[in-house]
Coordinates of C-alpha atoms in Angstrom, one line a residue:
M1 CA -32.8 5.8 -17.3
A2 CA -32.4 2.8 -18.5
S3 CA -28.3 3.2 -17.4
V4 CA -28.8 5.0 -14.1
S5 CA -31.6 1.1 -13.4
V6 CA -28.9 -0.6 -14.2
T7 CA -26.5 0.8 -12.2
E8 CA -29.1 1.2 -9.1
T9 CA -29.7 -3.0 -9.4
V10 CA -25.6 -3.2 -9.8
Y11 CA -25.3 -1.1 -6.3
D12 CA -28.2 -3.6 -5.3
R13 CA -25.7 -6.3 -5.7
L14 CA -22.7 -4.9 -4.0
E15 CA -24.9 -4.0 -0.9
S16 CA -26.1 -7.4 -0.9
Q17 CA -22.8 -9.1 -1.2
R18 CA -21.2 -6.2 1.6
L19 CA -24.0 -7.8 4.0
A20 CA -23.5 -10.9 3.3
A21 CA -19.8 -10.1 3.5
L22 CA -19.9 -8.9 6.6
R23 CA -22.2 -11.8 7.8
A24 CA -19.7 -14.3 7.2
F25 CA -16.8 -12.1 9.0
W26 CA -18.4 -12.0 12.0
L27 CA -19.5 -15.8 12.2
T28 CA -16.3 -17.1 11.3
A29 CA -14.3 -15.1 14.1
V30 CA -17.0 -16.1 16.6
I31 CA -17.0 -19.5 15.6
C32 CA -13.0 -19.7 15.5
V33 CA -12.9 -18.0 18.6
L34 CA -15.5 -20.6 20.6
L35 CA -13.9 -23.7 19.3
L36 CA -9.8 -22.5 20.1
P37 CA -10.4 -23.2 23.8
L38 CA -10.7 -27.2 21.9
A39 CA -7.6 -26.4 20.7
A40 CA -5.6 -25.7 23.4
L41 CA -7.6 -27.5 26.3
P42 CA -5.8 -30.8 25.9
L43 CA -2.0 -28.9 26.9
A44 CA -3.6 -26.8 29.1
G45 CA -5.3 -30.3 31.3
G46 CA -1.4 -31.8 30.8
M47 CA 0.0 -29.0 32.0
F48 CA -2.2 -28.9 35.0
V49 CA -1.7 -32.2 35.7
M50 CA 2.1 -32.1 35.7
F51 CA 2.3 -28.9 37.5
D52 CA 3.0 -29.3 41.3
H53 CA 0.5 -27.8 43.6
P54 CA 0.7 -27.2 47.1
P55 CA -0.3 -30.1 49.1
G56 CA -3.6 -30.5 50.4
T57 CA -4.8 -28.4 48.4
A58 CA -8.1 -29.4 46.1
M59 CA -5.9 -28.8 43.0
A60 CA -3.7 -31.0 44.5
A61 CA -6.1 -33.7 44.7
L62 CA -7.9 -33.3 41.3
A63 CA -4.3 -33.5 39.9
E64 CA -2.1 -36.4 42.1
P65 CA -5.0 -39.6 40.3
A66 CA -4.4 -38.2 37.0
R67 CA -0.7 -37.5 37.5
A68 CA -0.3 -41.1 38.6
F69 CA -1.6 -42.8 35.5
L70 CA 0.6 -40.4 33.0
E71 CA 3.3 -39.9 34.8
P72 CA 4.8 -42.7 32.4
Y73 CA 3.4 -41.0 29.2
V74 CA 4.2 -37.4 29.7
Q75 CA 6.3 -36.9 26.8
P76 CA 3.9 -38.5 24.6
V77 CA 0.9 -36.3 25.8
L78 CA 2.1 -33.0 25.7
L79 CA 3.8 -33.5 22.4
G80 CA 0.5 -35.0 21.1
A81 CA -1.1 -32.1 22.8
S82 CA 1.2 -29.0 21.0
V83 CA 0.8 -31.0 18.1
W84 CA -3.1 -30.9 18.4
L85 CA -2.8 -27.3 19.1
F86 CA -0.2 -26.0 16.6
V87 CA -2.9 -27.9 13.9
G88 CA -5.8 -26.3 15.3
L89 CA -4.7 -22.9 15.1
Y90 CA -3.5 -23.5 11.3
L91 CA -7.3 -25.3 10.8
A92 CA -8.6 -22.3 12.2
G93 CA -6.9 -19.8 10.7
R94 CA -7.4 -21.4 6.9
Y95 CA -11.0 -21.7 7.9
F96 CA -11.3 -18.0 8.9
V97 CA -8.9 -17.2 5.7
R98 CA -11.6 -18.9 3.4
H99 CA -15.3 -18.2 5.0
G100 CA -14.0 -14.5 6.8
R101 CA -11.8 -13.2 4.6
Q102 CA -12.5 -14.4 1.2
P103 CA -15.7 -12.9 1.4
V104 CA -14.5 -9.7 2.5
W105 CA -12.0 -9.9 -0.2
D106 CA -14.1 -10.7 -2.9
Y107 CA -16.9 -7.7 -2.3
I108 CA -14.0 -5.1 -2.4
R109 CA -12.4 -6.1 -5.8
N110 CA -16.3 -6.7 -6.9
F111 CA -16.7 -3.0 -5.6
K112 CA -13.7 -1.8 -6.9
A113 CA -13.9 -2.5 -10.4
V114 CA -17.9 -1.4 -10.7
V115 CA -18.0 1.8 -8.4
L116 CA -14.4 3.4 -9.4
N117 CA -14.8 2.4 -13.2
H118 CA -18.3 4.1 -12.7
V119 CA -16.5 7.7 -11.0
C120 CA -14.5 8.1 -13.8
E121 CA -17.3 7.6 -16.2
L122 CA -19.0 10.3 -14.7
H123 CA -16.0 12.5 -13.5
F124 CA -13.6 12.1 -14.8
P125 CA -14.1 11.0 -19.0
G126 CA -10.6 11.0 -19.6
L127 CA -8.9 8.5 -17.1
S128 CA -9.3 5.2 -16.8
Y129 CA -9.4 2.3 -13.8
D130 CA -8.0 -1.1 -13.8
P131 CA -8.5 -2.9 -10.7
K132 CA -5.7 -5.2 -11.9
G133 CA -3.3 -2.6 -13.5
C134 CA -0.3 -2.2 -11.8
I135 CA 3.0 -0.3 -12.0
G136 CA 6.0 -3.0 -12.2
Y137 CA 8.5 -3.3 -9.4
D138 CA 11.3 -2.7 -12.5
E139 CA 9.8 0.3 -13.3
F140 CA 9.8 1.6 -9.3
D141 CA 13.2 0.3 -9.2
A142 CA 14.7 2.0 -12.0
T143 CA 13.2 5.4 -11.0
N144 CA 16.0 5.2 -8.2
L145 CA 14.4 7.5 -6.0
F146 CA 14.7 5.5 -3.6
A147 CA 18.4 4.1 -2.0
Y148 CA 16.9 0.1 -1.7
T149 CA 15.8 -2.3 -4.5
S150 CA 12.1 -3.5 -3.8
D151 CA 12.6 -7.2 -2.3
E152 CA 8.4 -7.7 -1.0
Y153 CA 6.4 -5.2 -3.6
R154 CA 2.5 -4.7 -4.3
S155 CA 1.4 -2.4 -6.8
E156 CA -2.7 -1.8 -7.0
D157 CA -5.4 0.8 -8.5
F158 CA -4.2 1.7 -11.6
F159 CA -5.2 4.9 -13.3
G160 CA -4.4 5.8 -16.3
G161 CA -5.4 8.2 -19.5
R162 CA -5.2 12.1 -20.3
S163 CA -6.0 15.2 -17.7
G164 CA -5.7 18.2 -20.7
Q165 CA -3.2 17.3 -23.1
T166 CA -1.3 15.6 -21.0
D167 CA -0.7 11.7 -20.9
I168 CA -0.7 10.3 -17.1
H169 CA -1.1 7.2 -15.2
F170 CA -0.4 6.5 -10.6
A171 CA -0.8 4.0 -8.8
E172 CA -0.8 2.8 -5.6
V173 CA 2.7 1.2 -4.5
L174 CA 4.0 -0.4 -1.7
A175 CA 7.8 -1.7 -0.8
K176 CA 10.1 -3.5 1.1
R177 CA 13.4 -4.3 2.2
E178 CA 14.6 -7.6 3.5
R179 CA 16.5 -6.8 6.5
R180 CA 18.1 -8.9 9.1
R181 CA 18.6 -8.8 12.8
F182 CA 20.2 -10.5 15.3
S183 CA 17.6 -11.5 17.7
K184 CA 17.3 -14.3 20.6
G185 CA 20.7 -15.5 20.0
S186 CA 20.2 -15.8 16.2
F187 CA 19.4 -13.9 13.4
E188 CA 16.4 -13.5 11.4
T189 CA 14.7 -12.2 8.1
Y190 CA 12.1 -8.9 8.1
Y191 CA 10.7 -7.4 5.8
D192 CA 11.4 -3.2 6.5
E193 CA 8.9 -0.6 4.8
F194 CA 10.6 1.6 2.8
F195 CA 8.1 3.4 0.5
R196 CA 3.3 3.6 1.0
G197 CA 1.8 5.5 -1.4
L198 CA 1.4 6.9 -5.4
V199 CA 3.7 6.8 -7.9
F200 CA 2.7 9.4 -10.3
V201 CA 4.0 9.6 -14.1
A202 CA 3.6 12.8 -16.0
D203 CA 4.2 13.2 -19.7
F204 CA 6.9 16.6 -19.4
H205 CA 6.5 19.7 -21.6
K206 CA 9.9 20.2 -22.3
H207 CA 12.1 18.2 -24.2
F208 CA 15.7 17.3 -22.9
H209 CA 18.1 14.5 -22.4
S210 CA 19.4 13.9 -18.7
H211 CA 18.3 12.2 -16.0
T212 CA 17.8 15.3 -12.8
R213 CA 16.6 13.1 -9.4
L214 CA 14.8 15.0 -6.2
I215 CA 15.8 13.5 -3.4
P216 CA 14.8 14.8 0.2
R217 CA 17.2 17.2 1.6
D218 CA 17.4 14.2 5.5
R219 CA 17.1 11.2 3.4
K220 CA 19.8 8.3 2.1
L221 CA 20.7 9.3 -2.3
K222 CA 21.9 6.2 -4.0
K223 CA 24.5 6.9 -6.4
V224 CA 24.0 7.0 -9.9
R225 CA 26.9 6.4 -12.5
G226 CA 27.3 10.1 -14.0
E227 CA 25.0 12.3 -11.8
R228 CA 26.7 15.3 -10.3
P229 CA 24.7 17.5 -7.4
V230 CA 23.2 20.7 -8.6
T231 CA 22.8 24.0 -6.2
M232 CA 19.8 25.8 -7.2
E233 CA 19.3 29.4 -6.4
D234 CA 16.0 28.8 -4.2
P235 CA 16.9 28.7 -0.5
E236 CA 13.9 27.2 1.0
F237 CA 14.1 24.2 -2.4
E238 CA 17.8 24.0 -1.3
E239 CA 16.6 23.6 2.6
I240 CA 13.9 20.2 1.5
F241 CA 15.8 19.1 -1.7
A242 CA 19.1 17.6 -2.9
T243 CA 18.9 17.8 -6.8
V244 CA 21.7 15.6 -8.8
S245 CA 21.7 15.5 -12.3
T246 CA 23.1 13.8 -15.7
D247 CA 23.5 17.4 -17.0
Q248 CA 23.8 20.7 -15.0
V249 CA 22.5 22.8 -17.7
D250 CA 20.1 20.5 -18.4
A251 CA 19.0 20.6 -14.7
R252 CA 18.0 24.1 -14.7
Y253 CA 16.4 24.7 -18.2
V254 CA 13.6 21.3 -16.4
L255 CA 13.5 23.0 -13.3
S256 CA 13.0 26.8 -13.9
S257 CA 12.4 29.4 -11.4
S258 CA 8.3 28.6 -11.5
M259 CA 8.5 25.2 -11.2
I260 CA 10.5 25.3 -8.2
R261 CA 8.3 27.4 -6.4
R262 CA 5.7 24.5 -7.9
F263 CA 7.5 21.6 -6.2
V264 CA 7.7 23.7 -2.5
D265 CA 4.1 24.2 -2.5
L266 CA 3.2 20.4 -3.4
N267 CA 5.9 19.0 -0.9
K268 CA 3.2 21.1 1.6
R269 CA 0.7 18.5 0.5
F270 CA 2.7 15.2 0.4
P271 CA 5.8 16.1 2.6
G272 CA 8.6 13.7 2.2
M273 CA 7.6 13.3 -2.0
R274 CA 10.4 12.8 -4.6
A275 CA 10.5 13.4 -8.4
L276 CA 12.2 12.2 -11.4
F277 CA 12.9 13.8 -14.6
R278 CA 13.9 10.9 -17.2
D279 CA 12.7 10.2 -20.8
E280 CA 10.8 13.2 -21.3
Q281 CA 8.8 12.6 -18.3
L282 CA 8.3 13.7 -14.2
V283 CA 8.1 10.4 -11.7
L284 CA 6.9 11.6 -8.8
A285 CA 7.0 9.3 -5.6
L286 CA 3.6 10.6 -3.1
P287 CA 3.7 9.2 0.7
R288 CA 0.9 8.2 1.4
H289 CA 0.0 6.3 5.3
R290 CA -3.5 5.2 3.4
D291 CA -4.9 3.0 0.8
L292 CA -7.2 5.6 -0.6
F293 CA -9.0 3.4 -2.8
E294 CA -10.6 0.5 -0.3
P295 CA -13.9 0.7 0.5
S296 CA -15.3 0.0 3.8
L297 CA -16.7 -2.9 4.8
Y298 CA -18.9 -0.7 7.5
R299 CA -20.7 2.0 4.7
R300 CA -22.8 1.1 2.5
A301 CA -22.2 0.3 -0.9
R302 CA -23.5 3.0 -2.8
S303 CA -22.3 5.8 0.2
S304 CA -22.1 9.1 -1.2
A305 CA -20.1 10.1 1.9
Q306 CA -17.2 7.4 0.3
I307 CA -17.5 7.7 -2.8
G308 CA -17.0 11.1 -2.5
E309 CA -14.0 10.8 -1.2
F310 CA -12.9 8.8 -3.8
V311 CA -13.5 11.4 -6.1
R312 CA -11.8 13.6 -4.0
D313 CA -8.9 11.6 -3.9
I314 CA -8.6 11.3 -7.9
K315 CA -9.6 14.9 -8.4
G316 CA -6.6 16.1 -6.0
L317 CA -4.0 13.5 -7.9
L318 CA -5.3 14.9 -11.2
Q319 CA -4.7 18.9 -9.9
I320 CA -0.9 18.0 -10.0
V321 CA -1.4 18.3 -13.7
D322 CA -2.4 22.1 -13.1
E323 CA -0.3 22.7 -10.1
M324 CA 2.8 21.6 -12.0
N325 CA 1.5 23.3 -15.3
L326 CA 2.1 20.5 -17.3
N327 CA 0.0 20.9 -20.0
T328 CA 1.5 24.1 -21.5
R329 CA 2.5 23.7 -24.5
I330 CA 4.7 26.4 -25.4
W331 CA 7.8 24.3 -25.9
S332 CA 6.3 23.4 -29.0
K333 CA 6.1 19.8 -27.5
V334 CA 2.8 18.2 -29.1

């Protein structure tokens, strides 16, 4: 009973933090919106004065005296007004991040550290959650599942442990590559997202010594020394995946007919997925277009619906172990 009361106390603190973060976010946003006209006023006033208004109009009557006074100082005035505007925008942005966004980030970080660990304790005792853990960009790029290396990379929400007899770990990943394009007479650099989703790594139940990759048939395939195309005998699988391996016999040993059908079915849940068999592990890159483990600022900290979504998402990932039959150990691997 004591642990329940402690948990309730923690949830109460999270709820108080959520409400404070919500107030801070909107109050800061309103303050910034109200102050922005002050930053733009000098430049707008200068442009109004220097703009040619139709003679005889009220606007011309207002602008002419000021123009006569400011005309010798037009460039310094406009320059000063522009500097004032950009400094004001910069300061407003910093103020908003510090007093509006930072409390939200603090709440999300604390919520995830407490609630997701609590979810694992209650529903997935073989699993642990590390809010600071990640799948490193070097581990991600070394899979060669994508034709590009990551120039901008982020990974978070790391889960690790065992599901049945299978060691697993997974985390969310966002990877981008640097590109250049010609725009408005010059080249500019931008970052193009090439993967957003989950990387799921599981111990595989067969001994093998090759590298075998499954890539969506319609996607660019990165060439790796020693790999050759492998043609499988399942037409539906062949339509979905291009298979390459360093060992043709090993690839067919790993990709049994039943395993091939499991990949076809799993691709229905995660369209565009990729897979790698390497070092007696199975690595899956599972596209997802939303962050799975981010709490909403507009839902109560102890919202059963929100926590239920986290439970379902984790359970759906652990189902991969059963769907791929990874707990079977008839090949004497322990």
